[in-house]
Tab-separated table of C-alpha atoms in Angstrom:
chain	number	residue	atom	x	y	z
A	126	UNK	CA	-48.845	60.754	400.519
A	127	UNK	CA	-45.060	61.137	400.542
A	128	UNK	CA	-45.058	59.778	404.071
A	129	UNK	CA	-46.943	56.660	403.059
A	130	UNK	CA	-44.778	55.865	400.045
A	131	UNK	CA	-42.089	53.243	400.391
A	132	UNK	CA	-38.474	54.115	399.537
A	133	UNK	CA	-38.803	52.219	396.276
A	134	UNK	CA	-41.802	54.239	395.135
A	135	UNK	CA	-40.121	57.496	396.009
A	136	UNK	CA	-37.011	56.493	394.053
A	137	UNK	CA	-39.166	55.567	391.064
A	138	UNK	CA	-40.883	58.931	391.225
A	139	UNK	CA	-37.521	60.731	391.369
A	140	UNK	CA	-36.183	58.650	388.491
A	141	UNK	CA	-39.099	59.506	386.208
A	142	UNK	CA	-38.700	63.168	387.074
A	143	UNK	CA	-34.966	63.090	386.331
A	144	UNK	CA	-35.564	61.459	382.945
A	145	UNK	CA	-37.850	64.331	381.992
A	146	UNK	CA	-35.474	66.968	383.259
A	147	UNK	CA	-32.353	65.845	381.421
A	148	UNK	CA	-33.952	67.047	378.193
A	149	UNK	CA	-35.138	70.518	379.236
A	150	UNK	CA	-33.869	73.408	377.070
A	151	UNK	CA	-31.299	75.589	378.828
A	152	UNK	CA	-29.621	78.900	378.029
A	153	UNK	CA	-26.159	80.018	379.181
A	154	UNK	CA	-25.831	81.758	382.526
A	155	UNK	CA	-24.101	84.835	381.083
A	156	UNK	CA	-27.071	85.702	378.875
A	157	UNK	CA	-29.574	85.250	381.682
A	158	UNK	CA	-27.517	87.209	384.201
A	159	UNK	CA	-27.173	90.069	381.757
A	160	UNK	CA	-30.968	90.025	381.337
A	161	UNK	CA	-31.509	90.040	385.089
A	162	UNK	CA	-29.150	92.987	385.524
A	163	UNK	CA	-30.911	94.993	382.795
A	164	UNK	CA	-34.235	94.250	384.472
A	165	UNK	CA	-32.979	95.442	387.852
A	166	UNK	CA	-31.371	98.596	386.477
A	167	UNK	CA	-34.624	99.424	384.757
A	168	UNK	CA	-36.727	99.000	387.886
A	169	UNK	CA	-34.207	100.541	390.310
A	170	UNK	CA	-35.332	104.190	390.138
A	171	UNK	CA	-38.843	103.128	391.125
A	172	UNK	CA	-37.875	101.004	394.106
A	173	UNK	CA	-39.044	102.863	397.234
A	174	UNK	CA	-36.897	100.792	399.582
A	175	UNK	CA	-33.717	101.755	397.744
A	176	UNK	CA	-34.376	105.281	396.515
A	177	UNK	CA	-36.403	106.289	399.531
A	178	UNK	CA	-39.713	108.085	399.580
A	179	UNK	CA	-40.109	111.772	400.555
A	180	UNK	CA	-41.389	111.998	404.125
A	181	UNK	CA	-44.651	113.685	403.229
A	182	UNK	CA	-45.604	110.902	400.849
A	183	UNK	CA	-44.463	108.023	403.032
A	184	UNK	CA	-47.372	106.729	405.129
A	185	UNK	CA	-45.043	105.121	407.665
A	186	UNK	CA	-42.725	107.972	408.455
A	187	UNK	CA	-45.249	110.263	410.039
A	188	UNK	CA	-47.171	109.782	413.252
A	189	UNK	CA	-49.495	106.870	413.509
A	190	UNK	CA	-52.489	108.809	412.324
A	191	UNK	CA	-54.601	107.747	415.252
A	192	UNK	CA	-58.357	107.554	415.438
A	193	UNK	CA	-60.817	110.384	415.228
A	194	UNK	CA	-63.221	110.425	418.156
A	195	UNK	CA	-66.461	112.172	417.529
B	216	UNK	CA	-37.384	68.670	412.053
B	217	UNK	CA	-34.672	66.298	413.088
B	218	UNK	CA	-36.471	64.658	415.979
B	219	UNK	CA	-40.121	64.006	416.709
B	220	UNK	CA	-41.772	67.211	417.990
B	221	UNK	CA	-41.946	66.147	421.635
B	222	UNK	CA	-38.256	65.222	421.677
B	223	UNK	CA	-37.329	68.515	420.028
B	224	UNK	CA	-39.315	70.435	422.637
B	225	UNK	CA	-37.630	68.533	425.463
B	226	UNK	CA	-34.152	69.108	424.055
B	227	UNK	CA	-34.837	72.797	423.547
B	228	UNK	CA	-36.042	73.290	427.102
B	229	UNK	CA	-33.377	71.223	428.821
B	230	UNK	CA	-30.449	72.206	426.657
B	231	UNK	CA	-30.853	75.074	424.214
B	232	UNK	CA	-31.736	76.039	420.693
B	233	UNK	CA	-28.053	75.605	419.746
B	234	UNK	CA	-28.100	71.958	420.696
B	235	UNK	CA	-31.088	71.365	418.437
B	236	UNK	CA	-29.175	72.729	415.478
B	237	UNK	CA	-26.166	70.564	416.148
B	238	UNK	CA	-25.574	67.166	414.757
B	239	UNK	CA	-27.646	64.492	416.457
B	240	UNK	CA	-24.552	62.330	416.360
B	241	UNK	CA	-23.051	64.601	418.979
B	242	UNK	CA	-25.496	63.220	421.447
B	243	UNK	CA	-24.683	59.651	420.525
B	244	UNK	CA	-21.063	59.449	419.386
B	245	UNK	CA	-18.259	61.906	418.392
B	246	UNK	CA	-18.771	63.815	415.179
B	247	UNK	CA	-16.213	65.877	413.207
B	248	UNK	CA	-18.230	68.940	412.333
B	249	UNK	CA	-21.470	69.077	414.259
B	250	UNK	CA	-22.803	72.169	412.481
B	251	UNK	CA	-22.478	70.815	408.985
B	252	UNK	CA	-22.717	67.105	409.418
B	253	UNK	CA	-23.580	65.502	406.100
B	254	UNK	CA	-25.184	62.523	407.676
B	255	UNK	CA	-27.954	64.728	409.034
B	256	UNK	CA	-30.354	63.916	406.219
B	257	UNK	CA	-29.966	60.206	406.874
B	258	UNK	CA	-31.075	60.723	410.464
B	259	UNK	CA	-34.109	62.710	409.426
B	260	UNK	CA	-35.095	60.185	406.829
B	261	UNK	CA	-35.375	57.525	409.483
B	262	UNK	CA	-37.842	59.638	411.423
B	263	UNK	CA	-39.886	60.755	408.411
B	264	UNK	CA	-40.419	57.423	406.759
B	265	UNK	CA	-42.476	54.716	408.458
B	266	UNK	CA	-40.470	51.490	409.103
B	267	UNK	CA	-40.581	48.879	406.315
B	268	UNK	CA	-42.951	45.983	406.877
B	269	UNK	CA	-40.938	42.806	407.562
B	270	UNK	CA	-40.892	40.524	404.498
B	271	UNK	CA	-39.777	36.991	403.786
B	272	UNK	CA	-35.981	36.663	403.465
B	273	UNK	CA	-35.886	35.993	399.698
B	274	UNK	CA	-38.322	38.800	398.923
B	275	UNK	CA	-36.173	41.166	400.954
B	276	UNK	CA	-33.075	40.269	398.934
B	277	UNK	CA	-34.984	40.936	395.701
B	278	UNK	CA	-36.293	44.239	397.051
B	279	UNK	CA	-32.810	45.373	398.007
B	280	UNK	CA	-31.538	44.549	394.529
B	281	UNK	CA	-34.264	46.576	392.865
B	282	UNK	CA	-33.693	49.462	395.300
B	283	UNK	CA	-29.955	49.398	394.608
B	284	UNK	CA	-30.651	49.250	390.875
B	285	UNK	CA	-33.005	52.222	391.072
B	286	UNK	CA	-30.508	54.148	393.171
B	287	UNK	CA	-27.662	53.625	390.688
B	288	UNK	CA	-29.883	54.652	387.795
B	289	UNK	CA	-30.951	57.710	389.733
B	290	UNK	CA	-27.321	58.606	390.482
B	291	UNK	CA	-26.291	58.264	386.814
B	292	UNK	CA	-29.137	60.490	385.672
B	293	UNK	CA	-28.318	63.067	388.351
B	294	UNK	CA	-24.680	63.243	387.243
B	295	UNK	CA	-25.759	63.530	383.616
B	296	UNK	CA	-28.076	66.379	384.566
B	297	UNK	CA	-25.235	68.100	386.437
B	298	UNK	CA	-23.017	67.754	383.361
B	299	UNK	CA	-25.625	69.340	381.109
B	300	UNK	CA	-26.124	72.200	383.555
B	301	UNK	CA	-22.404	72.738	384.031
B	302	UNK	CA	-21.866	73.152	380.289
B	303	UNK	CA	-23.794	76.428	380.409
B	304	UNK	CA	-22.177	77.665	383.590
B	305	UNK	CA	-19.777	80.044	381.920
B	306	UNK	CA	-19.851	82.895	384.416
B	307	UNK	CA	-21.000	83.827	387.945
B	308	UNK	CA	-23.717	86.425	388.589
B	309	UNK	CA	-21.498	88.601	390.769
B	310	UNK	CA	-18.836	88.663	388.046
B	311	UNK	CA	-21.311	89.985	385.483
B	312	UNK	CA	-22.534	92.457	388.125
B	313	UNK	CA	-19.096	93.953	388.846
B	314	UNK	CA	-19.833	96.940	386.645
B	315	UNK	CA	-23.095	97.669	388.491
B	316	UNK	CA	-23.059	100.627	390.851
B	317	UNK	CA	-22.850	99.703	394.509
B	318	UNK	CA	-25.718	100.478	396.848
B	319	UNK	CA	-25.409	103.234	399.425
B	320	UNK	CA	-26.011	102.967	403.138
B	321	UNK	CA	-29.465	101.950	404.211
B	322	UNK	CA	-31.467	103.315	407.072
B	323	UNK	CA	-34.345	100.944	407.645
B	324	UNK	CA	-36.100	101.072	410.958
B	325	UNK	CA	-39.162	99.662	412.576
B	326	UNK	CA	-41.908	102.140	411.772
B	327	UNK	CA	-44.828	100.270	413.289
B	328	UNK	CA	-45.125	97.453	415.795
B	329	UNK	CA	-48.328	95.441	415.633
B	330	UNK	CA	-49.095	93.970	419.039
B	331	UNK	CA	-52.051	91.818	419.804
B	332	UNK	CA	-51.236	88.206	419.166
B	333	UNK	CA	-51.063	86.059	422.272
B	334	UNK	CA	-48.477	83.674	420.915
B	335	UNK	CA	-45.909	83.170	418.146
B	336	UNK	CA	-46.796	84.826	414.850
B	337	UNK	CA	-46.380	82.168	412.169
B	338	UNK	CA	-47.463	83.745	408.916
B	339	UNK	CA	-48.596	87.016	407.376
B	340	UNK	CA	-49.726	88.396	404.042
B	341	UNK	CA	-50.369	91.857	402.553
B	342	UNK	CA	-53.586	92.887	400.896
B	343	UNK	CA	-53.367	94.296	397.345
B	344	UNK	CA	-54.476	97.687	398.712
B	345	UNK	CA	-50.919	97.906	400.213
B	346	UNK	CA	-52.335	98.781	403.576
B	347	UNK	CA	-53.988	95.783	405.184
B	348	UNK	CA	-52.215	92.804	406.622
B	349	UNK	CA	-53.500	89.426	407.753
B	350	UNK	CA	-51.466	87.470	410.276
B	351	UNK	CA	-51.907	84.137	412.011
B	352	UNK	CA	-50.386	82.729	415.155
B	353	UNK	CA	-49.860	79.637	417.248
B	354	UNK	CA	-52.789	80.403	419.517
B	355	UNK	CA	-55.231	79.954	416.636
B	356	UNK	CA	-55.997	83.639	416.093
B	357	UNK	CA	-56.064	85.228	412.658
B	358	UNK	CA	-56.037	89.056	412.775
B	359	UNK	CA	-56.502	91.612	409.985
B	360	UNK	CA	-54.595	94.867	410.678
B	361	UNK	CA	-54.423	98.291	409.096
B	362	UNK	CA	-50.667	98.813	408.733
B	363	UNK	CA	-50.807	102.622	408.627
B	364	UNK	CA	-52.732	103.071	411.868
B	365	UNK	CA	-51.952	99.701	413.571
B	366	UNK	CA	-55.682	99.205	414.212
B	367	UNK	CA	-57.073	95.696	414.202
B	368	UNK	CA	-59.942	95.409	411.774
B	369	UNK	CA	-61.013	91.783	412.141
B	370	UNK	CA	-60.121	88.868	414.348
B	371	UNK	CA	-61.074	85.217	413.917
B	372	UNK	CA	-60.350	82.299	416.216
B	373	UNK	CA	-59.571	79.101	414.376
B	374	UNK	CA	-60.571	75.787	415.941
B	375	UNK	CA	-56.953	74.582	415.795
B	376	UNK	CA	-53.642	75.916	417.094
B	377	UNK	CA	-50.523	76.513	414.953
B	378	UNK	CA	-52.152	78.352	412.080
B	379	UNK	CA	-49.121	78.100	409.823
B	380	UNK	CA	-50.551	79.589	406.681
B	381	UNK	CA	-52.643	82.610	405.869
B	382	UNK	CA	-53.313	84.530	402.681
B	383	UNK	CA	-55.268	87.580	401.570
B	384	UNK	CA	-57.596	87.273	398.571
B	385	UNK	CA	-56.723	89.529	395.601
B	386	UNK	CA	-60.042	91.358	395.956
B	387	UNK	CA	-59.365	92.053	399.640
B	388	UNK	CA	-62.709	90.562	400.573
B	389	UNK	CA	-61.580	87.292	402.098
B	390	UNK	CA	-58.722	85.602	403.899
B	391	UNK	CA	-57.661	81.962	403.819
B	392	UNK	CA	-55.898	80.192	406.666
B	393	UNK	CA	-55.016	76.747	407.896
B	394	UNK	CA	-52.551	74.713	409.916
B	395	UNK	CA	-52.731	71.675	412.122
B	396	UNK	CA	-56.364	71.079	411.196
B	397	UNK	CA	-55.118	69.812	407.779
B	398	UNK	CA	-57.599	72.123	406.084
B	399	UNK	CA	-57.572	75.498	404.397
B	400	UNK	CA	-60.594	77.621	405.339
B	401	UNK	CA	-61.737	80.793	403.631
B	402	UNK	CA	-63.398	83.566	405.668
B	403	UNK	CA	-65.200	86.337	403.776
B	404	UNK	CA	-64.479	89.688	405.469
B	405	UNK	CA	-67.454	91.887	406.054
B	406	UNK	CA	-67.538	95.553	407.000
B	407	UNK	CA	-70.181	94.873	409.625
B	408	UNK	CA	-68.276	94.769	412.918
B	409	UNK	CA	-70.945	92.778	414.674
B	410	UNK	CA	-70.937	89.924	412.247
B	411	UNK	CA	-69.463	86.682	413.462
B	412	UNK	CA	-66.805	85.826	410.895
B	413	UNK	CA	-66.372	82.284	412.165
B	414	UNK	CA	-69.942	81.435	411.181
B	415	UNK	CA	-69.251	82.166	407.514
B	416	UNK	CA	-66.212	79.939	407.313
B	417	UNK	CA	-65.828	77.773	404.251
B	418	UNK	CA	-63.554	74.715	404.299
B	419	UNK	CA	-61.850	74.467	400.964
B	420	UNK	CA	-58.827	72.192	401.069
B	421	UNK	CA	-58.440	68.807	402.739
B	422	UNK	CA	-55.012	67.305	403.181
B	423	UNK	CA	-53.827	64.291	405.140
B	424	UNK	CA	-51.303	66.301	407.093
B	425	UNK	CA	-50.734	69.868	408.286
B	426	UNK	CA	-51.171	72.796	405.916
B	427	UNK	CA	-47.838	74.594	405.545
B	428	UNK	CA	-48.679	77.334	403.022
B	429	UNK	CA	-51.560	78.654	400.977
B	430	UNK	CA	-52.000	81.304	398.318
B	431	UNK	CA	-54.844	82.591	396.159
B	432	UNK	CA	-54.142	82.482	392.444
B	433	UNK	CA	-54.982	85.554	390.373
B	434	UNK	CA	-58.626	85.432	391.405
B	435	UNK	CA	-60.599	84.796	394.581
B	436	UNK	CA	-61.845	81.567	393.047
B	437	UNK	CA	-58.836	79.305	393.311
B	438	UNK	CA	-56.409	78.480	396.107
B	439	UNK	CA	-53.074	76.717	395.935
B	440	UNK	CA	-52.021	74.843	399.078
B	441	UNK	CA	-48.980	72.880	400.221
B	442	UNK	CA	-48.952	70.369	403.005
B	443	UNK	CA	-46.905	68.188	405.318
B	444	UNK	CA	-48.199	65.184	403.406
B	445	UNK	CA	-45.719	66.010	400.614
B	446	UNK	CA	-48.189	67.297	398.046
B	447	UNK	CA	-49.421	70.629	396.731
B	448	UNK	CA	-52.962	71.050	395.474
B	449	UNK	CA	-55.101	73.524	393.544
B	450	UNK	CA	-58.686	73.924	394.784
B	451	UNK	CA	-61.836	75.668	393.600
B	452	UNK	CA	-63.084	77.892	396.425
B	453	UNK	CA	-66.821	77.786	395.611
B	454	UNK	CA	-67.204	74.031	395.397
B	455	UNK	CA	-64.191	72.924	397.445
B	456	UNK	CA	-63.252	70.608	394.599
B	457	UNK	CA	-59.675	69.478	393.981
B	458	UNK	CA	-58.679	70.803	390.547
B	459	UNK	CA	-55.096	69.532	390.344
B	460	UNK	CA	-52.675	67.836	392.670
B	461	UNK	CA	-48.896	67.956	392.485
B	462	UNK	CA	-46.833	64.950	393.552
B	463	UNK	CA	-43.086	64.898	393.467
B	464	UNK	CA	-41.702	65.891	396.817
B	465	UNK	CA	-40.308	63.077	398.926
B	466	UNK	CA	-41.066	64.798	402.236
B	467	UNK	CA	-43.128	67.657	403.727
B	468	UNK	CA	-43.644	70.647	401.450
B	469	UNK	CA	-42.998	73.774	403.513
B	470	UNK	CA	-43.580	76.703	401.179
B	471	UNK	CA	-44.830	77.786	397.801
B	472	UNK	CA	-44.958	80.891	395.620
B	473	UNK	CA	-46.895	81.684	392.456
B	474	UNK	CA	-45.190	83.153	389.409
B	475	UNK	CA	-45.919	86.861	388.817
B	476	UNK	CA	-49.029	86.939	386.647
B	477	UNK	CA	-47.409	88.063	383.384
B	478	UNK	CA	-45.184	85.039	383.114
B	479	UNK	CA	-47.661	82.246	383.137
B	480	UNK	CA	-49.149	79.414	385.101
B	481	UNK	CA	-46.316	78.087	387.174
B	482	UNK	CA	-45.437	77.987	390.831
B	483	UNK	CA	-42.424	76.927	392.871
B	484	UNK	CA	-42.487	74.842	396.056
B	485	UNK	CA	-39.781	73.948	398.575
B	486	UNK	CA	-39.691	71.069	401.005
B	487	UNK	CA	-37.943	69.051	403.672
B	488	UNK	CA	-36.373	66.881	400.959
B	489	UNK	CA	-34.076	69.893	400.209
B	490	UNK	CA	-35.644	70.232	396.778
B	491	UNK	CA	-37.271	73.228	395.143
B	492	UNK	CA	-39.662	72.183	392.371
B	493	UNK	CA	-41.197	74.315	389.653
B	494	UNK	CA	-44.639	73.085	388.564
B	495	UNK	CA	-46.995	73.676	385.677
B	496	UNK	CA	-50.412	74.400	387.208
B	497	UNK	CA	-52.434	73.101	384.297
B	498	UNK	CA	-50.771	69.737	383.745
B	499	UNK	CA	-49.652	69.024	387.306
B	500	UNK	CA	-46.169	68.160	386.040
B	501	UNK	CA	-42.935	69.174	387.706
B	502	UNK	CA	-41.019	71.143	385.074
B	503	UNK	CA	-37.750	71.751	386.879
B	504	UNK	CA	-36.193	70.629	390.113
B	505	UNK	CA	-33.252	72.046	392.083
B	506	UNK	CA	-31.437	70.236	394.866
B	507	UNK	CA	-28.449	72.250	396.072
B	508	UNK	CA	-29.540	73.175	399.577
B	509	UNK	CA	-28.165	71.170	402.463
B	510	UNK	CA	-31.267	71.235	404.598
B	511	UNK	CA	-35.029	71.917	404.614
B	512	UNK	CA	-36.149	74.749	402.380
B	513	UNK	CA	-38.327	77.013	404.506
B	514	UNK	CA	-39.255	79.666	402.009
B	515	UNK	CA	-39.281	80.242	398.241
B	516	UNK	CA	-40.043	83.470	396.407
B	517	UNK	CA	-40.176	84.299	392.702
B	518	UNK	CA	-38.006	87.094	391.348
B	519	UNK	CA	-40.052	90.122	390.167
B	520	UNK	CA	-39.177	89.309	386.542
B	521	UNK	CA	-40.462	85.764	386.926
B	522	UNK	CA	-37.282	84.219	385.461
B	523	UNK	CA	-35.679	83.267	388.733
B	524	UNK	CA	-36.541	82.465	392.317
B	525	UNK	CA	-34.834	82.607	395.705
B	526	UNK	CA	-35.004	80.087	398.500
B	527	UNK	CA	-34.139	80.243	402.185
B	528	UNK	CA	-33.196	77.166	404.132
B	529	UNK	CA	-32.220	75.732	407.510
B	530	UNK	CA	-28.633	75.465	406.206
B	531	UNK	CA	-28.363	79.262	406.871
B	532	UNK	CA	-28.092	80.189	403.178
B	533	UNK	CA	-30.359	81.865	400.654
B	534	UNK	CA	-29.835	80.832	397.054
B	535	UNK	CA	-30.930	82.313	393.735
B	536	UNK	CA	-31.915	79.907	390.953
B	537	UNK	CA	-32.276	81.028	387.345
B	538	UNK	CA	-35.071	79.186	385.540
B	539	UNK	CA	-33.777	79.693	382.002
B	540	UNK	CA	-30.251	78.567	382.863
B	541	UNK	CA	-31.759	75.791	384.996
B	542	UNK	CA	-29.209	76.187	387.801
B	543	UNK	CA	-28.306	77.966	391.006
B	544	UNK	CA	-26.588	81.267	390.164
B	545	UNK	CA	-25.887	82.800	393.564
B	546	UNK	CA	-25.538	81.869	397.231
B	547	UNK	CA	-26.105	84.435	399.966
B	548	UNK	CA	-24.277	83.264	403.063
B	549	UNK	CA	-21.647	84.252	405.593
B	550	UNK	CA	-19.465	82.233	407.953
B	551	UNK	CA	-20.941	84.170	410.851
B	552	UNK	CA	-24.526	83.275	409.973
B	553	UNK	CA	-25.322	79.822	411.323
B	554	UNK	CA	-29.032	80.023	411.988
B	555	UNK	CA	-31.593	78.996	409.406
B	556	UNK	CA	-33.577	81.326	407.196
B	557	UNK	CA	-37.287	81.169	407.784
B	558	UNK	CA	-38.516	83.464	405.010
B	559	UNK	CA	-37.248	85.512	402.057
B	560	UNK	CA	-38.635	88.232	399.826
B	561	UNK	CA	-37.382	90.634	397.147
B	562	UNK	CA	-37.692	94.387	396.990
B	563	UNK	CA	-39.707	95.823	394.079
B	564	UNK	CA	-36.771	96.067	391.648
B	565	UNK	CA	-35.265	92.751	392.677
B	566	UNK	CA	-32.031	94.403	393.778
B	567	UNK	CA	-32.477	93.586	397.458
B	568	UNK	CA	-33.211	90.231	399.059
B	569	UNK	CA	-34.559	90.308	402.600
B	570	UNK	CA	-34.117	87.223	404.753
B	571	UNK	CA	-35.689	86.607	408.155
B	572	UNK	CA	-33.446	84.399	410.276
B	573	UNK	CA	-33.868	82.212	413.332
B	574	UNK	CA	-31.241	84.273	415.195
B	575	UNK	CA	-33.847	87.087	415.516
B	576	UNK	CA	-32.305	89.269	412.764
B	577	UNK	CA	-33.111	90.292	409.212
B	578	UNK	CA	-30.247	90.291	406.729
B	579	UNK	CA	-30.528	92.425	403.610
B	580	UNK	CA	-28.523	91.117	400.609
B	581	UNK	CA	-27.512	92.768	397.349
B	582	UNK	CA	-28.902	90.231	394.884
B	583	UNK	CA	-26.499	91.048	392.057
B	584	UNK	CA	-23.242	91.382	393.988
B	585	UNK	CA	-23.966	88.657	396.522
B	586	UNK	CA	-22.935	90.782	399.502
B	587	UNK	CA	-24.812	91.693	402.652
B	588	UNK	CA	-25.959	95.292	402.633
B	589	UNK	CA	-27.490	95.583	406.065
B	590	UNK	CA	-28.523	93.672	409.164
B	591	UNK	CA	-31.656	94.694	411.058
B	592	UNK	CA	-32.316	94.057	414.723
B	593	UNK	CA	-35.512	94.478	416.647
B	594	UNK	CA	-37.286	91.219	417.161
B	595	UNK	CA	-36.872	89.392	420.424
B	596	UNK	CA	-37.337	85.916	419.030
B	597	UNK	CA	-36.953	84.202	415.683
B	598	UNK	CA	-38.383	85.903	412.617
B	599	UNK	CA	-40.915	83.477	411.199
B	600	UNK	CA	-42.338	85.346	408.229
B	601	UNK	CA	-41.360	88.283	406.004
B	602	UNK	CA	-43.221	89.960	403.112
B	603	UNK	CA	-42.583	93.117	401.127
B	604	UNK	CA	-45.672	95.267	400.530
B	605	UNK	CA	-47.205	95.157	397.022
B	606	UNK	CA	-45.968	98.663	396.158
B	607	UNK	CA	-42.533	98.052	397.706
B	608	UNK	CA	-42.659	100.932	400.187
B	609	UNK	CA	-42.170	98.756	403.266
B	610	UNK	CA	-41.854	95.204	404.420
B	611	UNK	CA	-43.453	93.453	407.348
B	612	UNK	CA	-41.985	90.744	409.553
B	613	UNK	CA	-43.736	88.445	411.999
B	614	UNK	CA	-41.903	86.796	414.835
B	615	UNK	CA	-42.135	84.265	417.654
B	616	UNK	CA	-41.982	87.261	420.017
B	617	UNK	CA	-45.755	87.700	419.331
B	618	UNK	CA	-45.376	90.922	417.343
B	619	UNK	CA	-45.236	92.061	413.746
B	620	UNK	CA	-42.991	94.927	412.677
B	621	UNK	CA	-43.224	97.161	409.655
B	622	UNK	CA	-39.864	98.382	408.336
B	623	UNK	CA	-39.294	101.212	405.897
């Protein structure tokens, strides 16, 4: 597909895409960053990789478990 | 890829990995900065595109004029787009994040090592039960592991080598994989150990070039694939029918990621044309496009909130793009890191960004502050794939050293 297209066709494709994109609605970075930070702060206490998990609840910290042979 | 695969292999064996990463000009004539040569893309483009068919002299002049005309129009639009985006660029993410508490020291170690693949591990995926993992490798084997016990539950041999993509179905009852066979095949997993999984294989996707990534959508019924032929496609698993195809990349598409389910029907893809595109799955249209990387984008991953995504590239940087602001808001890089990023993923809260690099390490970045929190060693060859488990308790990495490691 992209490999079979000539340079001209690819440029045309990019041009059409750019025309669409110039008009997309955008919001300022400060507002979005503030949102992102609030999101992270909210989820932070529940993040096991940051807060850690008590050893007895963490399936990876103990021994491998092994197989039971009957 | 800068050179054809056989040339790259030869150069790597005779010289070294470092030579491959350097500017091809170095091998031909002197170059100012071999590691960051801007003319690199031009070299690659020559290899990727097939040579133009010779035309009559007058036609060629006309063609060049139209090409030049298109190029200038394209350049004007690009600068206009940059202007619009710059207007809203009032502050940097790390500036807003200055008041945020810093993270403490991290102790993340390898908790499990999954050995069993006979060759480079190329891709892996977690099951929604947070315990099972499917991984695929260069030797054509696809293995399903239990991460807690390191037992292998299923193994399938694909008819092709270089199985570059694998994915677990949301129900946990099937896996999809594909690679150099240009197809994506779905294998239903059965509990019966004696059953031959290969016999139940179902070919779903058909591309004209290698399959680079695949992912189930919210159900077992649809698969999204990306391919070296420059397109992404949405398929129905039952019938194998093509539901939607996505054209827009100018070169191989290397990776894709679906938006977290609450935020709607979009996905992001990254390719060798240095672009990351966000697509609408229903209409097949590209909604947004980002081109700030300096080399192939190897991995893209949505932020847990769905309003941003990160990308990792051969230019040794990871970048965070905000979808509402329509621009790049952070770059995660260091002077000392010169090897490309093969895969990225976020921790559950989105505070940490894990990147698997071609220099055998994993770098952990603080997403908000833009600083590196930790560097993890353990693999003996490049890290090719990295995924955080669905509940965020651990992450798994696959490497060219034939093993997978679980870190927690």
